[in-house]
Amino acid sequence: MREWLEYEEEYLEALLRREGADGRTCSKGCGHDGVYRCADCFGRPMLCTSCCRSAHQLHPFHHVEQWSGDHFAPSSLRAAGLVLQLRHGGVRCPAASASPFDHLDLGDGETEEEAEKQDATEQPIQAELNSFSAFDTRHYDDAGNHLLTVVDISGIHITAICPCKCPQQSPFRAQLLQIGLYPATQKSPRTAFTFQLLESFRLMNLQCKVTAMSFYKYLRRVTDPILPHATPDRYKELLRISRQWRYLQNKLVFGFAHNSRVKVKDGDLAYFCPACPQPGVNLSEDWIEDLRGAWKYSRSFVMDGNFSAEHMKLKNDNDFDLTGGSGYFTALPRYQAHLQIADDKQPKSTCHEHKAVNQVHATQKHLAATGIGAIACARHGCFVPDTVVDFQKGERQVNMDYALCRALGKLEGMPRAAVIYDIACQFNVHFGAQVSRSDYLKFSDTIQIIWGIGLFHIHGHQDVCLSRYSPDLIPGIGKVDGEVLETLWSQLNEICGSTRSMTAAHRQEVLNDHMLDSNRKKMLNIGEVE
């Protein structure tokens, strides 16, 4: 850093020089004076009005500044007369009304007289355009073009768009989708989001835990650093459209885009562990004949609850759930039916006073869900699809019964399963009776369940539990600590602060996506050696 200080003045001078007009001639070599400077094009070139329009036909969301005589003032490509032409190869639709700028773009072979005539023609039109607000609230401009609020990763723009109006043409929303603009509404859209922005927000939310509110505040500051509050507010639209985008991307990834008639079943939009033994996935067809290798075909699960993933009660929560059990959260109707008939009595603990046992009926009136319970594979730490449940009170057995049965029901003839749970010494006592009394708790009766307690939590139990439930003493389970869900919770908790006040459907969709991303990264990095 001390070495850099010797060059500080040189760097400051370079930054200051970029703020001024270093030459006024159009950089395209047309001979006209430069009027606009693009802040996003490499080198920030000076451009005349005509060249600015032609140079940005494929870059309609760049920020431009206009020379006012003594400084550069913020402007827009719409002020330069840029209109996005849909269909017809970028040429204005013959069925649409003529644009006042059509006669200005004369091409490269213009004469000096034509150039002078163009300059004279541009001046009054430019003066009229300069009187427009950058954020015009009209739906159409004077030429009949749609004025669309476009939210891009570069900021918020009011863009003039001329749709194709030929007979039998597809609707406006379909034309927008074809050029990578996602309409905020289906009928007469006035706002659209670029595909690049939606995907950028999804990845920033997954990797950096950026909330929609913070992301949109960033976009407003990028658009207008001085008066960000003066930019159009499309925060609610971003919330709604980002949910649709997330759902559509998952359907694309899991192969449901080619045939929309194929029904998405429970857990179909979720990754599971690629290394755990799964018939039809990573086992040979004759695996079941290997009678001496039962330990090789065992599955191991970890169960745990997370009370940081709470959800507040909302006055009007009539939102629609797009996922509906296709991710990691289990389908709500069946889960609620189970809770209505399940025996909620909690016998007294025969082990030490465990918090998970003693606080099962603890309620918080302001919460619709006090937390979540989940199941993951014990060895690799991948969430099991269709097993995540909401807690209504504490970590009750009726909640975890359902989650475990959803996991065991996917084993398809596997000989045995190890289940590691913090309070397994109490949970397993009543599990069989609970299953026998409920029509919603079903799995193969040929599966041998081996119970265990995580190596950290087991030292809070009685001494007899150590020899009976320690994973170190369970034959064939391998070297696992049974605490892998704690590491997964630490990552998920970074987003739980923003999901607690969402609608129930939105919250589940976001948490589903973060669990999906966790499993995706596990799948991609499972072969790496640290």
Short mmCIF file of C-alpha atoms in Angstrom, two decimals:
data_model
loop_
_atom_site.label_atom_id
_atom_site.label_comp_id
_atom_site.label_asym_id
_atom_site.label_seq_id
_atom_site.Cartn_x
_atom_site.Cartn_y
_atom_site.Cartn_z
CA MET A 1 0.00 0.00 0.00
CA ARG A 2 2.88 2.39 0.72
CA GLU A 3 4.25 1.71 -2.74
CA TRP A 4 0.90 2.62 -4.31
CA LEU A 5 0.77 5.97 -2.49
CA GLU A 6 3.59 7.20 -4.71
CA TYR A 7 1.20 6.97 -7.69
CA GLU A 8 -1.88 8.35 -5.94
CA GLU A 9 -1.84 11.66 -7.82
CA GLU A 10 -1.56 9.91 -11.18
CA TYR A 11 -4.60 7.78 -10.42
CA LEU A 12 -6.65 10.75 -9.22
CA GLU A 13 -5.79 12.74 -12.33
CA ALA A 14 -6.89 9.85 -14.55
CA LEU A 15 -10.22 9.59 -12.73
CA LEU A 16 -10.78 13.34 -12.94
CA ARG A 17 -9.95 13.41 -16.65
CA ARG A 18 -12.64 10.80 -17.31
CA GLU A 19 -15.26 13.18 -15.94
CA GLY A 20 -14.58 15.78 -18.63
CA ALA A 21 -15.06 15.85 -22.40
CA ASP A 22 -11.82 14.58 -23.87
CA GLY A 23 -12.67 15.55 -27.44
CA ARG A 24 -16.12 16.29 -28.82
CA THR A 25 -15.99 14.42 -32.12
CA CYS A 26 -18.13 11.30 -32.53
CA SER A 27 -15.92 8.25 -32.03
CA LYS A 28 -17.63 6.43 -34.92
CA GLY A 29 -15.88 8.72 -37.42
CA CYS A 30 -19.05 10.16 -38.92
CA GLY A 31 -17.76 13.73 -38.53
CA HIS A 32 -20.57 14.90 -36.25
CA ASP A 33 -20.07 16.39 -32.83
CA GLY A 34 -20.45 13.97 -29.97
CA VAL A 35 -23.59 14.56 -27.93
CA TYR A 36 -23.75 11.44 -25.77
CA ARG A 37 -21.20 9.49 -23.78
CA CYS A 38 -21.99 5.88 -22.87
CA ALA A 39 -20.91 4.96 -19.36
CA ASP A 40 -21.22 1.22 -20.03
CA CYS A 41 -19.52 0.87 -23.42
CA PHE A 42 -15.81 0.11 -23.14
CA GLY A 43 -13.81 3.32 -23.14
CA ARG A 44 -16.93 5.50 -22.65
CA PRO A 45 -17.03 6.71 -26.29
CA MET A 46 -18.49 10.04 -27.42
CA LEU A 47 -21.33 9.52 -29.89
CA CYS A 48 -23.60 11.71 -31.95
CA THR A 49 -27.33 11.11 -31.62
CA SER A 50 -27.60 8.94 -34.72
CA CYS A 51 -24.57 6.80 -33.89
CA CYS A 52 -25.75 6.48 -30.29
CA ARG A 53 -29.01 4.96 -31.49
CA SER A 54 -27.41 2.57 -33.95
CA ALA A 55 -24.63 1.51 -31.55
CA HIS A 56 -27.13 0.56 -28.85
CA GLN A 57 -29.65 -1.46 -30.80
CA LEU A 58 -28.17 -4.57 -29.14
CA HIS A 59 -27.35 -2.78 -25.87
CA PRO A 60 -30.59 -0.98 -25.03
CA PHE A 61 -29.97 -0.84 -21.27
CA HIS A 62 -26.73 1.09 -21.20
CA HIS A 63 -26.44 4.33 -19.24
CA VAL A 64 -25.66 7.41 -21.33
CA GLU A 65 -24.78 10.97 -20.38
CA GLN A 66 -25.45 14.07 -22.48
CA TRP A 67 -23.06 16.99 -22.89
CA SER A 68 -24.76 20.17 -21.70
CA GLY A 69 -22.03 22.62 -22.69
CA ASP A 70 -19.96 22.52 -19.52
CA HIS A 71 -20.65 19.09 -18.00
CA PHE A 72 -22.21 15.69 -18.65
CA ALA A 73 -25.76 15.32 -17.38
CA PRO A 74 -27.58 11.98 -16.90
CA SER A 75 -29.72 11.09 -19.90
CA SER A 76 -31.25 8.00 -21.48
CA LEU A 77 -31.18 6.11 -24.74
CA ARG A 78 -34.85 6.90 -25.16
CA ALA A 79 -33.92 10.58 -25.22
CA ALA A 80 -31.57 9.71 -28.08
CA GLY A 81 -34.53 8.21 -29.92
CA LEU A 82 -33.80 4.52 -29.38
CA VAL A 83 -36.83 2.29 -29.93
CA LEU A 84 -36.70 -1.49 -29.55
CA GLN A 85 -38.29 -3.02 -32.63
CA LEU A 86 -39.78 -6.46 -32.00
CA ARG A 87 -39.70 -8.99 -34.84
CA HIS A 88 -38.95 -8.01 -38.47
CA GLY A 89 -35.19 -8.24 -37.89
CA GLY A 90 -35.01 -5.03 -35.88
CA VAL A 91 -36.90 -2.99 -38.49
CA ARG A 92 -40.08 -1.22 -37.49
CA CYS A 93 -43.21 -3.29 -38.05
CA PRO A 94 -44.97 -2.11 -41.23
CA ALA A 95 -48.29 -2.35 -39.41
CA ALA A 96 -47.10 0.11 -36.74
CA SER A 97 -47.17 3.88 -37.06
CA ALA A 98 -44.05 5.62 -38.35
CA SER A 99 -41.40 6.76 -35.89
CA PRO A 100 -40.20 10.39 -35.98
CA PHE A 101 -36.63 9.04 -35.99
CA ASP A 102 -36.92 6.71 -38.98
CA HIS A 103 -35.63 9.34 -41.42
CA LEU A 104 -32.64 10.29 -39.26
CA ASP A 105 -30.62 7.09 -39.58
CA LEU A 106 -29.30 7.60 -43.12
CA GLY A 107 -26.51 5.04 -43.10
CA ASP A 108 -22.79 5.24 -43.77
CA GLY A 109 -23.00 6.65 -47.29
CA GLU A 110 -24.53 10.05 -46.48
CA THR A 111 -23.19 13.24 -48.06
CA GLU A 112 -22.08 16.38 -46.23
CA GLU A 113 -25.31 18.13 -47.22
CA GLU A 114 -27.35 15.23 -45.83
CA ALA A 115 -25.29 15.29 -42.64
CA GLU A 116 -25.86 19.02 -42.18
CA LYS A 117 -29.56 18.51 -42.82
CA GLN A 118 -29.61 15.73 -40.23
CA ASP A 119 -27.91 17.93 -37.62
CA ALA A 120 -30.43 20.69 -38.22
CA THR A 121 -33.31 18.21 -37.96
CA GLU A 122 -32.03 16.64 -34.75
CA GLN A 123 -31.80 19.89 -32.80
CA PRO A 124 -35.51 20.66 -32.34
CA ILE A 125 -36.34 16.97 -31.82
CA GLN A 126 -33.54 16.66 -29.28
CA ALA A 127 -34.76 19.77 -27.47
CA GLU A 128 -38.22 18.22 -27.25
CA LEU A 129 -36.84 14.91 -25.99
CA ASN A 130 -34.75 16.64 -23.35
CA SER A 131 -37.92 18.05 -21.82
CA PHE A 132 -39.13 14.49 -21.12
CA SER A 133 -38.66 13.02 -17.68
CA ALA A 134 -36.29 10.06 -17.56
CA PHE A 135 -39.06 8.14 -15.78
CA ASP A 136 -42.08 8.91 -17.91
CA THR A 137 -45.33 7.71 -16.35
CA ARG A 138 -47.16 7.53 -19.68
CA HIS A 139 -47.99 4.17 -21.24
CA TYR A 140 -47.24 5.31 -24.80
CA ASP A 141 -45.06 7.98 -26.35
CA ASP A 142 -46.17 10.39 -29.08
CA ALA A 143 -45.23 7.88 -31.80
CA GLY A 144 -47.43 5.16 -30.31
CA ASN A 145 -44.55 3.10 -28.90
CA HIS A 146 -45.03 1.26 -25.63
CA LEU A 147 -43.18 2.86 -22.73
CA LEU A 148 -42.02 -0.11 -20.69
CA THR A 149 -40.28 0.03 -17.31
CA VAL A 150 -37.42 -2.44 -17.72
CA VAL A 151 -35.51 -3.60 -14.64
CA ASP A 152 -32.05 -4.78 -15.65
CA ILE A 153 -28.88 -5.60 -13.76
CA SER A 154 -27.59 -2.22 -14.97
CA GLY A 155 -30.53 -0.37 -13.39
CA ILE A 156 -34.10 0.71 -14.05
CA HIS A 157 -34.96 2.05 -17.50
CA ILE A 158 -37.98 3.48 -19.30
CA THR A 159 -37.66 1.95 -22.76
CA ALA A 160 -39.68 2.67 -25.89
CA ILE A 161 -40.74 -0.58 -27.55
CA CYS A 162 -42.57 -1.07 -30.82
CA PRO A 163 -44.19 -4.52 -30.86
CA CYS A 164 -45.10 -6.35 -34.02
CA LYS A 165 -48.72 -5.55 -34.88
CA CYS A 166 -49.12 -7.79 -37.89
CA PRO A 167 -52.31 -9.89 -38.06
CA GLN A 168 -52.16 -13.27 -36.27
CA GLN A 169 -49.16 -12.08 -34.28
CA SER A 170 -48.41 -13.43 -30.80
CA PRO A 171 -49.40 -11.25 -27.81
CA PHE A 172 -47.12 -8.56 -26.46
CA ARG A 173 -46.01 -10.66 -23.46
CA ALA A 174 -44.87 -13.48 -25.78
CA GLN A 175 -42.86 -11.05 -27.91
CA LEU A 176 -41.18 -9.74 -24.76
CA LEU A 177 -40.29 -13.25 -23.60
CA GLN A 178 -38.71 -14.01 -26.97
CA ILE A 179 -36.20 -11.18 -26.53
CA GLY A 180 -35.39 -12.04 -22.91
CA LEU A 181 -37.78 -9.71 -21.08
CA TYR A 182 -40.03 -11.25 -18.42
CA PRO A 183 -43.34 -9.32 -18.23
CA ALA A 184 -44.60 -8.46 -14.76
CA THR A 185 -48.21 -9.09 -15.81
CA GLN A 186 -49.83 -11.27 -18.43
CA LYS A 187 -52.18 -8.66 -19.90
CA SER A 188 -50.91 -5.28 -21.11
CA PRO A 189 -47.56 -5.43 -19.26
CA ARG A 190 -46.03 -2.10 -18.25
CA THR A 191 -43.01 -3.56 -16.46
CA ALA A 192 -40.54 -6.25 -17.45
CA PHE A 193 -37.43 -7.81 -15.92
CA THR A 194 -34.50 -8.99 -17.99
CA PHE A 195 -33.65 -12.67 -17.73
CA GLN A 196 -30.12 -11.67 -16.73
CA LEU A 197 -31.41 -9.70 -13.76
CA LEU A 198 -33.66 -12.52 -12.52
CA GLU A 199 -30.90 -15.10 -12.72
CA SER A 200 -28.40 -12.73 -11.10
CA PHE A 201 -30.76 -12.14 -8.18
CA ARG A 202 -31.39 -15.87 -7.78
CA LEU A 203 -27.67 -16.64 -7.63
CA MET A 204 -26.91 -13.69 -5.34
CA ASN A 205 -29.68 -14.83 -3.00
CA LEU A 206 -28.30 -18.38 -2.95
CA GLN A 207 -24.62 -17.57 -2.65
CA CYS A 208 -24.55 -14.18 -0.89
CA LYS A 209 -27.93 -14.37 0.90
CA VAL A 210 -28.94 -11.03 -0.61
CA THR A 211 -32.59 -10.23 0.07
CA ALA A 212 -34.96 -8.82 -2.53
CA MET A 213 -35.20 -5.54 -0.61
CA SER A 214 -31.43 -5.04 -0.51
CA PHE A 215 -31.08 -6.05 -4.14
CA TYR A 216 -33.70 -3.59 -5.33
CA LYS A 217 -32.22 -0.79 -3.24
CA TYR A 218 -28.94 -1.50 -4.99
CA LEU A 219 -30.64 -1.23 -8.39
CA ARG A 220 -32.18 2.12 -7.45
CA ARG A 221 -28.80 3.49 -6.38
CA VAL A 222 -27.18 2.28 -9.59
CA THR A 223 -29.92 4.02 -11.57
CA ASP A 224 -29.77 7.32 -9.70
CA PRO A 225 -27.09 7.66 -7.00
CA ILE A 226 -28.35 11.13 -6.01
CA LEU A 227 -32.11 10.51 -5.83
CA PRO A 228 -32.61 6.74 -5.70
CA HIS A 229 -36.09 7.16 -4.21
CA ALA A 230 -37.18 8.98 -7.39
CA THR A 231 -36.78 5.82 -9.48
CA PRO A 232 -39.81 3.58 -10.14
CA ASP A 233 -40.62 1.22 -7.28
CA ARG A 234 -40.95 -2.33 -8.61
CA TYR A 235 -40.00 -4.16 -5.41
CA LYS A 236 -43.30 -6.06 -5.10
CA GLU A 237 -43.11 -7.06 -8.74
CA LEU A 238 -39.58 -8.37 -8.17
CA LEU A 239 -40.80 -10.51 -5.27
CA ARG A 240 -43.52 -12.09 -7.39
CA ILE A 241 -41.54 -12.56 -10.59
CA SER A 242 -38.46 -13.95 -8.84
CA ARG A 243 -40.65 -16.72 -7.41
CA GLN A 244 -41.96 -17.59 -10.86
CA TRP A 245 -38.44 -17.51 -12.30
CA ARG A 246 -37.10 -19.81 -9.56
CA TYR A 247 -39.90 -22.31 -10.17
CA LEU A 248 -39.48 -22.26 -13.96
CA GLN A 249 -35.71 -22.71 -13.71
CA ASN A 250 -36.16 -25.76 -11.50
CA LYS A 251 -38.66 -27.29 -13.91
CA LEU A 252 -36.19 -26.73 -16.74
CA VAL A 253 -33.33 -28.35 -14.82
CA PHE A 254 -35.36 -31.42 -13.85
CA GLY A 255 -36.73 -32.02 -17.35
CA PHE A 256 -40.35 -30.91 -16.99
CA ALA A 257 -40.24 -28.20 -19.67
CA HIS A 258 -40.57 -30.42 -22.76
CA ASN A 259 -43.91 -31.91 -21.75
CA SER A 260 -46.06 -29.73 -19.52
CA ARG A 261 -48.61 -32.53 -19.15
CA VAL A 262 -46.24 -34.62 -17.04
CA LYS A 263 -47.30 -34.22 -13.42
CA VAL A 264 -44.64 -33.08 -10.99
CA LYS A 265 -44.70 -35.50 -8.07
CA ASP A 266 -43.49 -35.15 -4.50
CA GLY A 267 -39.73 -34.61 -4.42
CA ASP A 268 -39.37 -34.41 -8.21
CA LEU A 269 -37.77 -30.94 -8.10
CA ALA A 270 -35.04 -31.88 -5.66
CA TYR A 271 -31.57 -33.42 -5.72
CA PHE A 272 -30.60 -36.17 -3.33
CA CYS A 273 -27.25 -37.65 -2.42
CA PRO A 274 -25.46 -39.20 -5.42
CA ALA A 275 -23.34 -41.50 -3.22
CA CYS A 276 -25.89 -43.11 -0.90
CA PRO A 277 -27.00 -46.54 -2.21
CA GLN A 278 -30.14 -46.21 -4.33
CA PRO A 279 -31.59 -49.02 -6.45
CA GLY A 280 -31.93 -47.99 -10.08
CA VAL A 281 -29.50 -45.12 -9.59
CA ASN A 282 -26.10 -46.33 -8.42
CA LEU A 283 -26.57 -50.05 -7.65
CA SER A 284 -26.24 -53.01 -9.97
CA GLU A 285 -29.37 -54.93 -10.91
CA ASP A 286 -28.34 -57.97 -8.85
CA TRP A 287 -27.48 -56.06 -5.67
CA ILE A 288 -30.26 -57.77 -3.73
CA GLU A 289 -28.58 -61.16 -4.24
CA ASP A 290 -25.55 -60.00 -2.27
CA LEU A 291 -26.85 -61.42 1.00
CA ARG A 292 -23.55 -61.00 2.85
CA GLY A 293 -23.27 -57.31 2.06
CA ALA A 294 -26.25 -55.90 3.91
CA TRP A 295 -24.03 -53.24 5.48
CA LYS A 296 -23.08 -51.96 2.01
CA TYR A 297 -26.72 -51.31 1.15
CA SER A 298 -27.66 -49.64 4.42
CA ARG A 299 -28.81 -46.05 4.50
CA SER A 300 -28.06 -43.71 7.36
CA PHE A 301 -30.19 -40.68 8.25
CA VAL A 302 -29.83 -37.78 10.65
CA MET A 303 -32.90 -36.05 12.11
CA ASP A 304 -32.94 -32.65 13.74
CA GLY A 305 -34.99 -29.53 14.33
CA ASN A 306 -34.12 -25.90 13.62
CA PHE A 307 -35.90 -23.21 15.62
CA SER A 308 -34.23 -20.36 13.76
CA ALA A 309 -36.39 -21.11 10.71
CA GLU A 310 -39.51 -19.73 12.35
CA HIS A 311 -42.44 -18.14 10.54
CA MET A 312 -44.57 -15.26 11.77
CA LYS A 313 -48.34 -15.24 11.67
CA LEU A 314 -49.70 -13.01 8.92
CA LYS A 315 -53.14 -11.43 8.82
CA ASN A 316 -53.85 -12.31 5.20
CA ASP A 317 -51.82 -15.28 4.01
CA ASN A 318 -53.76 -16.63 1.05
CA ASP A 319 -50.73 -17.07 -1.17
CA PHE A 320 -50.45 -19.95 -3.63
CA ASP A 321 -47.62 -22.46 -3.23
CA LEU A 322 -45.93 -23.19 -6.56
CA THR A 323 -43.87 -26.15 -5.33
CA GLY A 324 -46.59 -28.09 -3.49
CA GLY A 325 -44.36 -30.84 -2.07
CA SER A 326 -42.15 -31.21 -5.14
CA GLY A 327 -39.10 -29.96 -3.24
CA TYR A 328 -37.83 -30.67 0.26
CA PHE A 329 -40.86 -29.51 2.22
CA THR A 330 -43.49 -32.21 2.40
CA ALA A 331 -46.90 -31.65 0.81
CA LEU A 332 -49.04 -29.66 3.23
CA PRO A 333 -52.53 -31.30 2.89
CA ARG A 334 -51.34 -34.80 3.79
CA TYR A 335 -49.13 -33.50 6.59
CA GLN A 336 -51.99 -31.52 8.12
CA ALA A 337 -54.28 -34.55 7.90
CA HIS A 338 -51.69 -36.57 9.83
CA LEU A 339 -51.44 -33.93 12.56
CA GLN A 340 -55.20 -33.86 13.05
CA ILE A 341 -55.44 -37.55 13.95
CA ALA A 342 -52.01 -38.15 15.53
CA ASP A 343 -51.65 -38.86 19.24
CA ASP A 344 -49.93 -35.79 20.64
CA LYS A 345 -49.31 -37.10 24.14
CA GLN A 346 -45.67 -36.92 25.17
CA PRO A 347 -44.65 -39.48 27.84
CA LYS A 348 -42.21 -38.38 30.50
CA SER A 349 -38.55 -38.83 29.63
CA THR A 350 -36.73 -41.80 31.12
CA CYS A 351 -33.37 -40.24 30.29
CA HIS A 352 -31.97 -36.87 31.32
CA GLU A 353 -34.06 -33.70 31.04
CA HIS A 354 -33.67 -32.96 27.34
CA LYS A 355 -34.89 -29.66 25.94
CA ALA A 356 -36.30 -31.34 22.81
CA VAL A 357 -38.48 -33.54 25.03
CA ASN A 358 -39.55 -31.12 27.74
CA GLN A 359 -40.48 -28.19 25.49
CA VAL A 360 -42.52 -30.03 22.87
CA HIS A 361 -45.68 -28.12 23.80
CA ALA A 362 -44.06 -24.70 24.05
CA THR A 363 -46.05 -22.27 21.92
CA GLN A 364 -45.45 -18.74 20.70
CA LYS A 365 -48.64 -16.95 19.75
CA HIS A 366 -47.03 -14.66 17.19
CA LEU A 367 -45.57 -17.57 15.20
CA ALA A 368 -47.31 -19.76 12.64
CA ALA A 369 -44.31 -22.11 12.68
CA THR A 370 -41.80 -22.26 15.52
CA GLY A 371 -39.21 -23.96 13.32
CA ILE A 372 -38.64 -26.84 10.94
CA GLY A 373 -37.59 -30.46 11.20
CA ALA A 374 -35.54 -32.14 8.49
CA ILE A 375 -33.72 -35.33 7.58
CA ALA A 376 -30.38 -35.63 5.81
CA CYS A 377 -28.10 -38.51 4.91
CA ALA A 378 -25.69 -38.98 7.81
CA ARG A 379 -22.54 -39.56 5.78
CA HIS A 380 -22.70 -36.84 3.12
CA GLY A 381 -25.07 -34.26 4.57
CA CYS A 382 -27.63 -34.05 1.76
CA PHE A 383 -31.20 -33.06 2.58
CA VAL A 384 -33.71 -35.83 1.85
CA PRO A 385 -36.49 -34.63 -0.51
CA ASP A 386 -40.07 -34.46 0.77
CA THR A 387 -39.11 -34.73 4.45
CA VAL A 388 -38.97 -31.17 5.80
CA VAL A 389 -41.86 -30.31 8.14
CA ASP A 390 -42.97 -27.23 10.06
CA PHE A 391 -43.25 -27.25 13.84
CA GLN A 392 -46.46 -25.85 15.33
CA LYS A 393 -45.15 -25.93 18.90
CA GLY A 394 -41.92 -27.58 19.96
CA GLU A 395 -40.08 -30.50 18.37
CA ARG A 396 -42.94 -32.95 18.84
CA GLN A 397 -42.77 -36.63 18.02
CA VAL A 398 -45.79 -36.34 15.70
CA ASN A 399 -43.78 -33.96 13.50
CA MET A 400 -40.65 -36.06 13.32
CA ASP A 401 -42.64 -39.30 12.93
CA TYR A 402 -44.03 -38.00 9.67
CA ALA A 403 -40.66 -36.74 8.40
CA LEU A 404 -38.94 -40.05 9.15
CA CYS A 405 -41.65 -42.14 7.52
CA ARG A 406 -41.38 -40.03 4.36
CA ALA A 407 -37.66 -40.82 4.29
CA LEU A 408 -38.04 -44.53 5.06
CA GLY A 409 -40.74 -44.85 2.42
CA LYS A 410 -38.16 -44.09 -0.29
CA LEU A 411 -35.83 -46.99 0.50
CA GLU A 412 -37.38 -49.43 -2.01
CA GLY A 413 -36.36 -52.78 -0.54
CA MET A 414 -33.23 -51.64 1.28
CA PRO A 415 -32.44 -54.05 4.15
CA ARG A 416 -31.81 -51.58 6.94
CA ALA A 417 -31.49 -47.94 7.89
CA ALA A 418 -29.58 -46.24 10.67
CA VAL A 419 -31.46 -43.29 12.16
CA ILE A 420 -29.46 -40.84 14.28
CA TYR A 421 -31.45 -38.42 16.41
CA ASP A 422 -30.55 -36.30 19.44
CA ILE A 423 -33.25 -37.97 21.54
CA ALA A 424 -33.39 -41.37 19.83
CA CYS A 425 -33.47 -43.14 23.21
CA GLN A 426 -36.93 -41.59 23.81
CA PHE A 427 -38.14 -41.31 20.24
CA ASN A 428 -37.76 -44.98 19.28
CA VAL A 429 -39.78 -46.19 22.28
CA HIS A 430 -43.05 -44.88 20.85
CA PHE A 431 -42.25 -44.76 17.13
CA GLY A 432 -43.59 -48.24 16.32
CA ALA A 433 -46.86 -47.62 18.13
CA GLN A 434 -47.34 -44.28 16.39
CA VAL A 435 -46.82 -45.88 12.97
CA SER A 436 -49.25 -48.71 13.65
CA ARG A 437 -52.02 -46.28 14.62
CA SER A 438 -51.78 -43.93 11.62
CA ASP A 439 -52.68 -44.35 7.96
CA TYR A 440 -50.22 -41.58 7.08
CA LEU A 441 -47.12 -43.22 8.57
CA LYS A 442 -46.19 -46.01 6.19
CA PHE A 443 -42.95 -47.69 5.11
CA SER A 444 -41.79 -51.22 4.37
CA ASP A 445 -41.95 -53.52 7.40
CA THR A 446 -38.88 -55.40 6.13
CA ILE A 447 -36.56 -52.50 6.95
CA GLN A 448 -34.48 -52.95 10.08
CA ILE A 449 -34.10 -49.62 11.89
CA ILE A 450 -30.93 -49.09 13.92
CA TRP A 451 -31.12 -46.12 16.28
CA GLY A 452 -28.26 -43.82 17.19
CA ILE A 453 -27.47 -40.52 18.90
CA GLY A 454 -24.96 -37.98 17.57
CA LEU A 455 -21.51 -38.01 19.13
CA PHE A 456 -21.88 -34.50 20.52
CA HIS A 457 -25.34 -34.90 22.03
CA ILE A 458 -24.82 -38.39 23.39
CA HIS A 459 -22.64 -37.07 26.21
CA GLY A 460 -25.70 -35.29 27.60
CA HIS A 461 -27.45 -38.65 28.02
CA GLN A 462 -27.20 -41.33 30.65
CA ASP A 463 -24.20 -43.64 30.52
CA VAL A 464 -26.30 -46.53 29.27
CA CYS A 465 -27.16 -44.54 26.13
CA LEU A 466 -23.48 -44.27 25.18
CA SER A 467 -23.00 -47.99 24.72
CA ARG A 468 -26.40 -48.49 23.13
CA TYR A 469 -26.65 -45.57 20.70
CA SER A 470 -23.14 -44.26 19.93
CA PRO A 471 -22.48 -44.25 16.14
CA ASP A 472 -18.93 -45.41 16.89
CA LEU A 473 -20.39 -48.68 18.18
CA ILE A 474 -22.96 -49.38 15.45
CA PRO A 475 -21.66 -52.13 13.11
CA GLY A 476 -21.62 -51.26 9.41
CA ILE A 477 -22.54 -47.58 9.77
CA GLY A 478 -19.06 -46.29 8.99
CA LYS A 479 -17.37 -43.30 10.58
CA VAL A 480 -20.08 -40.68 11.07
CA ASP A 481 -20.64 -38.21 13.88
CA GLY A 482 -24.39 -37.86 13.40
CA GLU A 483 -24.23 -34.07 13.69
CA VAL A 484 -24.06 -33.08 10.02
CA LEU A 485 -27.42 -31.27 10.11
CA GLU A 486 -25.93 -28.75 12.53
CA THR A 487 -23.54 -27.64 9.77
CA LEU A 488 -26.41 -27.39 7.30
CA TRP A 489 -28.45 -25.29 9.71
CA SER A 490 -25.62 -22.78 10.08
CA GLN A 491 -25.80 -22.06 6.34
CA LEU A 492 -29.59 -22.05 6.14
CA ASN A 493 -29.92 -19.72 9.12
CA GLU A 494 -28.30 -16.93 7.12
CA ILE A 495 -31.48 -16.62 5.06
CA CYS A 496 -34.02 -17.44 7.80
CA GLY A 497 -34.15 -13.84 9.00
CA SER A 498 -35.72 -12.76 5.72
CA THR A 499 -38.05 -15.75 5.33
CA ARG A 500 -39.73 -15.41 8.73
CA SER A 501 -42.01 -12.58 7.53
CA MET A 502 -42.73 -13.94 4.05
CA THR A 503 -45.96 -15.65 3.15
CA ALA A 504 -45.97 -19.35 3.99
CA ALA A 505 -45.73 -20.34 0.32
CA HIS A 506 -42.93 -17.88 -0.46
CA ARG A 507 -40.97 -18.99 2.61
CA GLN A 508 -41.13 -22.65 1.64
CA GLU A 509 -40.09 -21.88 -1.93
CA VAL A 510 -37.03 -19.92 -0.79
CA LEU A 511 -35.97 -22.52 1.79
CA ASN A 512 -36.53 -25.27 -0.78
CA ASP A 513 -34.24 -23.47 -3.21
CA HIS A 514 -31.49 -23.06 -0.62
CA MET A 515 -31.69 -26.74 0.33
CA LEU A 516 -31.58 -27.60 -3.37
CA ASP A 517 -28.49 -25.43 -3.78
CA SER A 518 -26.87 -27.07 -0.76
CA ASN A 519 -27.40 -30.52 -2.26
CA ARG A 520 -26.25 -29.29 -5.67
CA LYS A 521 -22.95 -28.07 -4.24
CA LYS A 522 -22.53 -31.32 -2.32
CA MET A 523 -23.07 -33.26 -5.54
CA LEU A 524 -20.55 -31.18 -7.50
CA ASN A 525 -17.88 -31.20 -4.80
CA ILE A 526 -18.33 -34.68 -3.36
CA GLY A 527 -15.22 -35.97 -5.14
CA GLU A 528 -12.91 -33.24 -3.89
CA VAL A 529 -10.26 -34.18 -1.35
CA GLU A 530 -9.55 -31.50 1.23
#
